[in-house]
One Martini backbone bead per residue (centre of mass of N, CA, C, O) as a GRO file, in nm:
protein
  372
    1SER     BB    1  -8.886  -2.869  10.087
    2GLU     BB    2  -8.770  -2.711  10.360
    3LYS     BB    3  -8.758  -2.851  10.682
    4LEU     BB    4  -8.893  -2.816  11.022
    5CYS     BB    5  -8.813  -2.984  11.333
    6HIS     BB    6  -9.041  -3.018  11.633
    7TRP     BB    7  -9.006  -3.078  11.994
    8SER     BB    8  -9.253  -3.077  12.287
    9SER     BB    9  -9.457  -3.130  12.563
   10ASN     BB   10  -9.632  -2.875  12.442
   11VAL     BB   11  -9.659  -2.918  12.105
   12GLY     BB   12  -9.513  -3.134  11.971
   13LEU     BB   13  -9.490  -3.302  11.650
   14GLU     BB   14  -9.359  -3.091  11.381
   15SER     BB   15  -9.398  -2.957  11.060
   16SER     BB   16  -9.237  -2.681  10.844
   17ASP     BB   17  -9.219  -2.468  10.609
   18ALA     BB   18  -8.972  -2.233  10.547
   19SER     BB   19  -9.207  -2.005  10.508
   20THR     BB   20  -9.259  -1.993  10.780
   21PRO     BB   21  -9.210  -1.878  11.053
   22PRO     BB   22  -9.016  -1.855  11.312
   23PRO     BB   23  -8.912  -2.029  11.540
   24THR     BB   24  -8.944  -2.133  11.838
   25ALA     BB   25  -8.798  -2.186  12.129
   26TYR     BB   26  -8.859  -2.485  12.112
   27CYS     BB   27  -8.740  -2.520  11.821
   28CYS     BB   28  -8.456  -2.414  11.890
   29HIS     BB   29  -8.392  -2.611  12.124
   30ILE     BB   30  -8.402  -2.878  11.927
   31LEU     BB   31  -8.200  -2.796  11.724
   32ILE     BB   32  -7.971  -2.764  11.894
   33GLN     BB   33  -7.976  -3.037  12.029
   34GLN     BB   34  -7.926  -3.189  11.750
   35SER     BB   35  -7.661  -3.076  11.689
   36ARG     BB   36  -7.513  -3.169  11.932
   37VAL     BB   37  -7.568  -3.494  11.900
   38SER     BB   38  -7.456  -3.518  11.607
   39GLU     BB   39  -7.150  -3.513  11.657
   40MET     BB   40  -7.175  -3.763  11.854
   41VAL     BB   41  -7.209  -4.116  11.889
   42ALA     BB   42  -7.199  -4.286  12.205
   43PHE     BB   43  -7.387  -4.525  12.095
   44SER     BB   44  -7.534  -4.833  11.936
   45LYS     BB   45  -7.671  -4.978  12.204
   46VAL     BB   46  -7.967  -4.981  12.393
   47LEU     BB   47  -8.091  -5.074  12.711
   48VAL     BB   48  -8.438  -5.083  12.806
   49THR     BB   49  -8.578  -5.059  13.079
   50ALA     BB   50  -8.880  -5.015  13.158
   51ALA     BB   51  -9.033  -4.956  12.864
   52SER     BB   52  -9.341  -4.955  12.978
   53GLY     BB   53  -9.311  -4.720  13.122
   54ARG     BB   54  -9.337  -4.380  13.143
   55VAL     BB   55  -9.017  -4.320  13.105
   56GLY     BB   56  -8.958  -4.544  12.889
   57LYS     BB   57  -9.123  -4.431  12.663
   58ALA     BB   58  -9.015  -4.143  12.643
   59LEU     BB   59  -8.727  -4.249  12.593
   60VAL     BB   60  -8.793  -4.414  12.326
   61SER     BB   61  -8.920  -4.163  12.162
   62ASN     BB   62  -8.668  -3.970  12.194
   63LEU     BB   63  -8.444  -4.174  12.077
   64ASN     BB   64  -8.593  -4.191  11.795
   65ARG     BB   65  -8.559  -3.880  11.727
   66MET     BB   66  -8.258  -3.824  11.795
   67GLY     BB   67  -8.132  -4.103  11.631
   68ALA     BB   68  -8.200  -4.030  11.353
   69GLY     BB   69  -7.963  -4.149  11.126
   70LYS     BB   70  -7.723  -4.260  11.363
   71GLY     BB   71  -7.711  -4.579  11.419
   72VAL     BB   72  -7.906  -4.650  11.628
   73THR     BB   73  -8.017  -4.877  11.894
   74ILE     BB   74  -8.332  -4.995  12.037
   75ARG     BB   75  -8.363  -5.199  12.329
   76ALA     BB   76  -8.659  -5.318  12.445
   77THR     BB   77  -8.806  -5.425  12.751
   78VAL     BB   78  -8.979  -5.735  12.854
   79ARG     BB   79  -9.178  -5.990  13.005
   80ASP     BB   80  -9.370  -5.980  12.742
   81ILE     BB   81  -9.354  -6.023  12.401
   82ALA     BB   82  -9.633  -5.897  12.336
   83ALA     BB   83  -9.540  -5.595  12.426
   84GLY     BB   84  -9.369  -5.504  12.167
   85ASP     BB   85  -9.522  -5.364  11.943
   86TYR     BB   86  -9.576  -5.092  12.094
   87LEU     BB   87  -9.268  -5.015  12.114
   88LYS     BB   88  -9.224  -5.017  11.815
   89SER     BB   89  -9.442  -4.785  11.753
   90ILE     BB   90  -9.231  -4.569  11.927
   91GLY     BB   91  -8.909  -4.676  11.845
   92ALA     BB   92  -8.823  -4.948  11.857
   93ASP     BB   93  -8.608  -5.217  11.728
   94GLU     BB   94  -8.587  -5.399  11.970
   95ILE     BB   95  -8.686  -5.697  12.149
   96ALA     BB   96  -8.651  -5.802  12.514
   97VAL     BB   97  -8.655  -6.037  12.756
   98PHE     BB   98  -8.691  -5.893  13.093
   99ASP     BB   99  -8.603  -5.981  13.444
  100LEU     BB  100  -8.514  -5.905  13.752
  101THR     BB  101  -8.613  -6.200  13.886
  102LYS     BB  102  -8.457  -6.327  13.617
  103PRO     BB  103  -8.134  -6.390  13.550
  104ASP     BB  104  -8.176  -6.575  13.276
  105THR     BB  105  -8.238  -6.277  13.104
  106TRP     BB  106  -7.960  -6.091  13.117
  107GLU     BB  107  -7.773  -6.175  12.889
  108ALA     BB  108  -7.953  -6.138  12.623
  109ALA     BB  109  -8.021  -5.846  12.679
  110VAL     BB  110  -7.710  -5.729  12.709
  111ASP     BB  111  -7.615  -5.835  12.427
  112GLY     BB  112  -7.453  -5.569  12.246
  113CYS     BB  113  -7.451  -5.339  12.474
  114ASP     BB  114  -7.327  -4.999  12.564
  115ALA     BB  115  -7.597  -4.910  12.681
  116ILE     BB  116  -7.789  -4.823  12.996
  117PHE     BB  117  -8.122  -4.818  13.107
  118SER     BB  118  -8.221  -4.763  13.440
  119SER     BB  119  -8.532  -4.919  13.578
  120SER     BB  120  -8.709  -4.959  13.907
  121MET     BB  121  -8.881  -5.089  14.127
  122ASP     BB  122  -8.864  -5.039  14.448
  123SER     BB  123  -8.928  -5.358  14.541
  124LEU     BB  124  -8.629  -5.428  14.366
  125ILE     BB  125  -8.355  -5.349  14.488
  126GLN     BB  126  -8.212  -5.626  14.510
  127GLU     BB  127  -8.209  -5.703  14.211
  128HIS     BB  128  -8.057  -5.437  14.109
  129MET     BB  129  -7.798  -5.499  14.268
  130ASP     BB  130  -7.749  -5.769  14.118
  131PHE     BB  131  -7.734  -5.633  13.837
  132ALA     BB  132  -7.502  -5.426  13.882
  133LYS     BB  133  -7.285  -5.674  13.921
  134PHE     BB  134  -7.341  -5.772  13.640
  135LEU     BB  135  -7.249  -5.512  13.475
  136GLY     BB  136  -6.958  -5.494  13.599
  137GLN     BB  137  -6.854  -5.749  13.431
  138ARG     BB  138  -6.908  -5.526  13.160
  139LYS     BB  139  -6.731  -5.261  13.167
  140ASP     BB  140  -6.569  -5.281  12.888
  141VAL     BB  141  -6.855  -5.232  12.721
  142ILE     BB  142  -6.999  -5.050  12.912
  143LYS     BB  143  -7.022  -4.679  12.881
  144HIS     BB  144  -7.327  -4.629  12.994
  145VAL     BB  145  -7.541  -4.526  13.271
  146VAL     BB  146  -7.888  -4.457  13.315
  147ARG     BB  147  -8.051  -4.355  13.618
  148ILE     BB  148  -8.352  -4.385  13.807
  149SER     BB  149  -8.430  -4.158  14.055
  150CYS     BB  150  -8.394  -3.989  14.405
  151PHE     BB  151  -8.389  -3.730  14.613
  152GLY     BB  152  -8.247  -3.735  14.976
  153ALA     BB  153  -7.981  -3.988  15.027
  154ASP     BB  154  -7.720  -3.874  14.921
  155THR     BB  155  -7.337  -3.915  14.960
  156ASN     BB  156  -7.182  -3.765  14.690
  157THR     BB  157  -7.329  -3.467  14.673
  158ASN     BB  158  -7.392  -3.497  14.970
  159SER     BB  159  -7.460  -3.522  15.346
  160TYR     BB  160  -7.646  -3.730  15.427
  161ASN     BB  161  -7.805  -3.864  15.694
  162LYS     BB  162  -7.987  -4.161  15.755
  163ASP     BB  163  -8.041  -4.071  16.066
  164VAL     BB  164  -8.163  -3.771  15.939
  165HIS     BB  165  -8.423  -3.608  15.953
  166ALA     BB  166  -8.575  -3.315  15.809
  167SER     BB  167  -8.824  -3.285  16.060
  168GLN     BB  168  -8.764  -3.562  16.266
  169ASP     BB  169  -8.688  -3.642  16.558
  170GLY     BB  170  -8.492  -3.941  16.563
  171ALA     BB  171  -8.545  -3.980  16.271
  172ALA     BB  172  -8.519  -4.125  15.955
  173ILE     BB  173  -8.474  -4.153  15.658
  174PRO     BB  174  -8.639  -4.270  15.422
  175LEU     BB  175  -8.621  -4.590  15.289
  176MET     BB  176  -8.685  -4.511  14.987
  177LEU     BB  177  -8.440  -4.299  14.978
  178GLN     BB  178  -8.214  -4.483  15.046
  179HIS     BB  179  -8.253  -4.683  14.812
  180TYR     BB  180  -8.204  -4.486  14.572
  181TRP     BB  181  -7.915  -4.464  14.635
  182TRP     BB  182  -7.826  -4.755  14.618
  183SER     BB  183  -7.914  -4.772  14.307
  184GLU     BB  184  -7.636  -4.595  14.248
  185GLU     BB  185  -7.406  -4.703  14.410
  186CYS     BB  186  -7.382  -4.974  14.280
  187LEU     BB  187  -7.286  -4.885  14.037
  188ILE     BB  188  -7.045  -4.730  14.097
  189GLU     BB  189  -6.900  -4.968  14.245
  190ALA     BB  190  -6.900  -5.138  13.957
  191GLY     BB  191  -6.741  -4.933  13.743
  192LEU     BB  192  -6.948  -4.735  13.626
  193PRO     BB  193  -7.081  -4.498  13.402
  194VAL     BB  194  -7.282  -4.246  13.579
  195THR     BB  195  -7.631  -4.146  13.551
  196SER     BB  196  -7.850  -3.931  13.729
  197ILE     BB  197  -8.217  -3.932  13.766
  198ARG     BB  198  -8.371  -3.709  13.996
  199GLY     BB  199  -8.685  -3.727  14.080
  200ASN     BB  200  -8.950  -3.632  14.175
  201PHE     BB  201  -9.262  -3.650  14.193
  202TYR     BB  202  -9.496  -3.775  14.007
  203MET     BB  203  -9.782  -3.673  13.836
  204ASN     BB  204  -9.928  -3.966  13.758
  205HIS     BB  205  -9.954  -4.050  14.088
  206LEU     BB  206 -10.105  -3.840  14.245
  207LEU     BB  207 -10.438  -3.963  14.148
  208LYS     BB  208 -10.492  -4.252  14.087
  209ASN     BB  209 -10.669  -4.327  14.367
  210GLU     BB  210 -10.910  -4.100  14.266
  211ILE     BB  211 -11.092  -4.144  14.017
  212ASP     BB  212 -11.378  -4.208  14.125
  213ASN     BB  213 -11.411  -3.947  14.279
  214ILE     BB  214 -11.387  -3.764  14.036
  215ASN     BB  215 -11.611  -3.899  13.856
  216GLN     BB  216 -11.856  -3.913  14.101
  217GLU     BB  217 -11.784  -3.641  14.319
  218GLY     BB  218 -11.563  -3.417  14.260
  219PHE     BB  219 -11.307  -3.528  14.406
  220PHE     BB  220 -10.998  -3.542  14.640
  221SER     BB  221 -10.761  -3.725  14.831
  222THR     BB  222 -10.505  -3.622  15.046
  223CYS     BB  223 -10.186  -3.579  15.250
  224LEU     BB  224 -10.057  -3.282  15.140
  225GLY     BB  225 -10.204  -3.014  15.147
  226ASP     BB  226 -10.036  -2.701  15.157
  227CYS     BB  227  -9.800  -2.825  15.044
  228LYS     BB  228  -9.536  -2.770  14.830
  229ASN     BB  229  -9.469  -2.905  14.493
  230SER     BB  230  -9.230  -3.015  14.215
  231PHE     BB  231  -9.388  -3.172  14.006
  232VAL     BB  232  -9.307  -3.447  13.783
  233CYS     BB  233  -9.273  -3.518  13.445
  234THR     BB  234  -9.196  -3.812  13.271
  235ASN     BB  235  -9.119  -3.678  13.006
  236ASP     BB  236  -8.874  -3.523  13.114
  237MET     BB  237  -8.708  -3.768  13.211
  238GLY     BB  238  -8.700  -3.895  12.932
  239GLU     BB  239  -8.540  -3.669  12.802
  240ALA     BB  240  -8.310  -3.639  12.970
  241ALA     BB  241  -8.191  -3.920  12.938
  242ALA     BB  242  -8.175  -3.925  12.629
  243THR     BB  243  -7.962  -3.688  12.623
  244CYS     BB  244  -7.741  -3.822  12.796
  245LEU     BB  245  -7.705  -4.058  12.603
  246MET     BB  246  -7.635  -3.907  12.329
  247GLU     BB  247  -7.389  -3.733  12.481
  248GLY     BB  248  -7.269  -3.892  12.687
  249PRO     BB  249  -7.012  -3.963  12.911
  250GLU     BB  250  -6.830  -3.704  12.852
  251ARG     BB  251  -7.068  -3.519  12.975
  252HIS     BB  252  -7.246  -3.717  13.215
  253ALA     BB  253  -7.044  -3.868  13.378
  254ASN     BB  254  -7.076  -3.808  13.698
  255LYS     BB  255  -7.394  -3.728  13.705
  256PHE     BB  256  -7.649  -3.531  13.918
  257TYR     BB  257  -7.993  -3.492  13.841
  258ASP     BB  258  -8.245  -3.278  13.938
  259ILE     BB  259  -8.588  -3.335  13.872
  260THR     BB  260  -8.844  -3.091  13.817
  261GLY     BB  261  -9.062  -2.874  13.821
  262PRO     BB  262  -9.125  -2.523  13.757
  263GLU     BB  263  -9.356  -2.559  14.016
  264ALA     BB  264  -9.497  -2.500  14.303
  265GLN     BB  265  -9.784  -2.705  14.456
  266SER     BB  266 -10.075  -2.752  14.563
  267MET     BB  267 -10.362  -2.901  14.588
  268HIS     BB  268 -10.541  -2.672  14.522
  269GLU     BB  269 -10.398  -2.609  14.244
  270ILE     BB  270 -10.430  -2.892  14.122
  271ALA     BB  271 -10.751  -2.873  14.113
  272ALA     BB  272 -10.757  -2.625  13.927
  273ASP     BB  273 -10.623  -2.764  13.688
  274LEU     BB  274 -10.816  -3.015  13.665
  275SER     BB  275 -11.084  -2.849  13.617
  276GLY     BB  276 -10.972  -2.714  13.354
  277ALA     BB  277 -10.921  -2.995  13.200
  278LEU     BB  278 -11.232  -3.115  13.236
  279GLY     BB  279 -11.476  -2.863  13.290
  280LYS     BB  280 -11.492  -2.923  13.610
  281LYS     BB  281 -11.547  -2.935  13.934
  282VAL     BB  282 -11.243  -2.996  14.162
  283GLU     BB  283 -11.193  -3.105  14.479
  284TYR     BB  284 -11.002  -3.065  14.775
  285ARG     BB  285 -10.953  -3.315  15.016
  286PRO     BB  286 -10.819  -3.387  15.308
  287GLN     BB  287 -10.617  -3.610  15.458
  288ASP     BB  288 -10.559  -3.850  15.685
  289PHE     BB  289 -10.249  -3.955  15.777
  290VAL     BB  290 -10.321  -4.212  15.933
  291GLN     BB  291 -10.482  -4.328  15.698
  292PHE     BB  292 -10.279  -4.333  15.482
  293LYS     BB  293 -10.096  -4.545  15.649
  294LYS     BB  294 -10.321  -4.762  15.623
  295ASP     BB  295 -10.343  -4.772  15.318
  296PHE     BB  296 -10.003  -4.801  15.246
  297GLY     BB  297  -9.824  -4.767  15.485
  298PRO     BB  298  -9.516  -4.684  15.643
  299THR     BB  299  -9.308  -4.644  15.402
  300ARG     BB  300  -9.487  -4.453  15.210
  301ALA     BB  301  -9.554  -4.239  15.449
  302ALA     BB  302  -9.255  -4.150  15.493
  303PHE     BB  303  -9.227  -4.031  15.226
  304PHE     BB  304  -9.488  -3.826  15.238
  305GLU     BB  305  -9.348  -3.640  15.457
  306TYR     BB  306  -9.164  -3.510  15.227
  307LEU     BB  307  -9.436  -3.375  15.108
  308ARG     BB  308  -9.506  -3.213  15.378
  309ASN     BB  309  -9.218  -3.045  15.480
  310GLY     BB  310  -9.069  -2.911  15.188
  311PHE     BB  311  -8.835  -3.082  15.044
  312TYR     BB  312  -9.015  -3.066  14.747
  313THR     BB  313  -9.025  -2.757  14.651
  314ARG     BB  314  -8.792  -2.719  14.485
  315CYS     BB  315  -8.653  -2.563  14.182
  316SER     BB  316  -8.470  -2.709  13.931
  317PRO     BB  317  -8.238  -2.650  13.655
  318ASP     BB  318  -8.142  -2.913  13.532
  319PHE     BB  319  -8.331  -2.946  13.280
  320TYR     BB  320  -8.254  -2.698  13.132
  321ASN     BB  321  -7.927  -2.782  13.133
  322ILE     BB  322  -7.992  -3.025  12.929
  323VAL     BB  323  -8.235  -2.896  12.713
  324GLY     BB  324  -8.332  -2.587  12.712
  325ARG     BB  325  -8.579  -2.585  12.910
  326LYS     BB  326  -8.870  -2.589  13.067
  327GLY     BB  327  -9.057  -2.748  13.241
  328THR     BB  328  -9.344  -2.913  13.307
  329THR     BB  329  -9.655  -2.861  13.384
  330TYR     BB  330  -9.953  -2.960  13.503
  331LYS     BB  331 -10.121  -2.828  13.286
  332GLU     BB  332  -9.955  -2.933  13.049
  333TYR     BB  333  -9.987  -3.219  13.099
  334LEU     BB  334 -10.279  -3.268  13.083
  335ALA     BB  335 -10.332  -3.118  12.774
  336ASN     BB  336 -10.070  -3.251  12.647
  337LYS     BB  337  -9.900  -3.436  12.416
  338GLY     BB  338  -9.674  -3.656  12.426
  339PRO     BB  339  -9.441  -3.851  12.274
  340PHE     BB  340  -9.678  -4.116  12.268
  341GLY     BB  341  -9.992  -3.944  12.263
  342ASP     BB  342 -10.081  -3.854  12.537
  343THR     BB  343 -10.246  -3.729  12.810
  344GLY     BB  344 -10.277  -3.669  13.140
  345VAL     BB  345 -10.569  -3.744  13.132
  346GLU     BB  346 -10.564  -4.009  12.987
  347GLU     BB  347 -10.380  -4.148  13.198
  348LEU     BB  348 -10.528  -4.108  13.459
  349PHE     BB  349 -10.787  -4.307  13.324
  350SER     BB  350 -10.575  -4.519  13.300
  351SER     BB  351 -10.418  -4.822  13.380
  352ALA     BB  352 -10.156  -4.668  13.387
  353GLY     BB  353  -9.981  -4.669  13.696
  354SER     BB  354 -10.130  -4.882  13.877
  355ILE     BB  355  -9.959  -4.955  14.178
  356PHE     BB  356 -10.137  -4.822  14.420
  357LYS     BB  357 -10.315  -4.987  14.680
  358LYS     BB  358 -10.546  -4.994  14.883
  359GLY     BB  359 -10.449  -5.215  15.134
  360GLN     BB  360 -10.146  -5.212  14.999
  361ASP     BB  361  -9.813  -5.310  15.097
  362ASN     BB  362  -9.541  -5.305  14.877
  363PHE     BB  363  -9.305  -5.254  15.138
  364LYS     BB  364  -9.292  -5.460  15.395
  365ASP     BB  365  -8.996  -5.594  15.306
  366LEU     BB  366  -8.766  -5.369  15.298
  367ALA     BB  367  -8.620  -5.380  15.563
  368ASN     BB  368  -8.462  -5.660  15.493
  369VAL     BB  369  -8.291  -5.525  15.332
  370LYS     BB  370  -7.947  -5.518  15.199
  371LYS     BB  371  -7.656  -5.394  15.132
  372ALA     BB  372  -7.442  -5.497  14.860
   0.00000   0.00000   0.00000
C-alpha cells in the first residue's frame, strides 16, 4: 500500500499506511519540504567536516533522509578512520580522513566534492581561515559552502562594532563572537557561495559540566541566573543546514540565518524541564560569575556575559522560514529522540560533547590569532 513518511525532531521517523488519519502538521511540513528539495539536486557530493559532532551527525542523518534516491553522496570526515562505521550507520556514503590541523589531509578529503559543510572548534579559528583559502583555490568546483557560526559580531548583515560591547562601557565584543564572524568572512572573501547557520548557545552544552551534581546531589550551577536565553537544539541546526544544502546556492547563497530555540528560558525553567524529564527534583543554584571565570578562563566568561545580559533572549523566525516549523524546545529536546536516535537526556549523561572542563582554559591563546 501507499506509504506516507515523515520526520521531525519531536516525533521521529515513522511510516503509516494511506488508510491512517491525515498527516500531522509535522508530516505536512516534511512532505512539502521533500517535494521542494526534489525539484533539483543542488550538489552531487558533499564533504561534511566535523561529522562526528552533534550538528554534524544531525546533518548526515538529515541529508541521508532528504537525499534518498536523488543521487547525492555524503562524504563524512573523521580524524580516525575507525570512527567511520558509526557515521555510515546513520547515513554517510563515504568516509574520509580530515584534520584541520593537518593540511596534508585536505586535498584528498575535498577531491570530487562540489559542496562543503563547514564546522570547527572555536580554538581552531586560525586553521579554519587557512582552510578557507584552500577552498577558495577550488571555487570553480565548489558550488556551495554552508558554515556553522554564531551571531553577534557580524558586519555584513549588521553594523556591529567590534570595540563596542552590548552592555559594558569600554569593553569590546567578546573575542569568541568576533572569531565566529571571522569564520564566515574568510569564506566570503575567498569568493565562495556561502550560507551561514548562526546558532544560539547549544542546549547540549548547557549542563555538561554539572552531571555529577545532577546525579549525586540533585542540583546544578551555572552563572546565567534569571536571564532568559533562546537556547538552540543542535538537531535543528543540522536540519537547517541540510535543507540549505539540498535546496542549494540559488536559494541560499549569501544568506545568513539566526537559528534559536522557539522560547527563551531562565535557568529555573531549565531546571523544571530537566526535573520533569528525569522524574526527580533538580534544583538550579546560581554560580558566582567570578568563580565561573576562574573555572573556564576569561575568553569563555566574556562570551557568557552575553548570555547574562539579554543579548541572546530573542527568538528568531529563521528556522521556521527554512524548514517550515517551529524549532525544538528544551523540554522536547530532553524527551524525544533526535535524527540519529538518542534523546537529550541520553546525550547529557553520555561522553559526547564534553569539550569544556573546569580548570582548563581552551581559549587561552586565542587573543594571539590574527585575522587572515
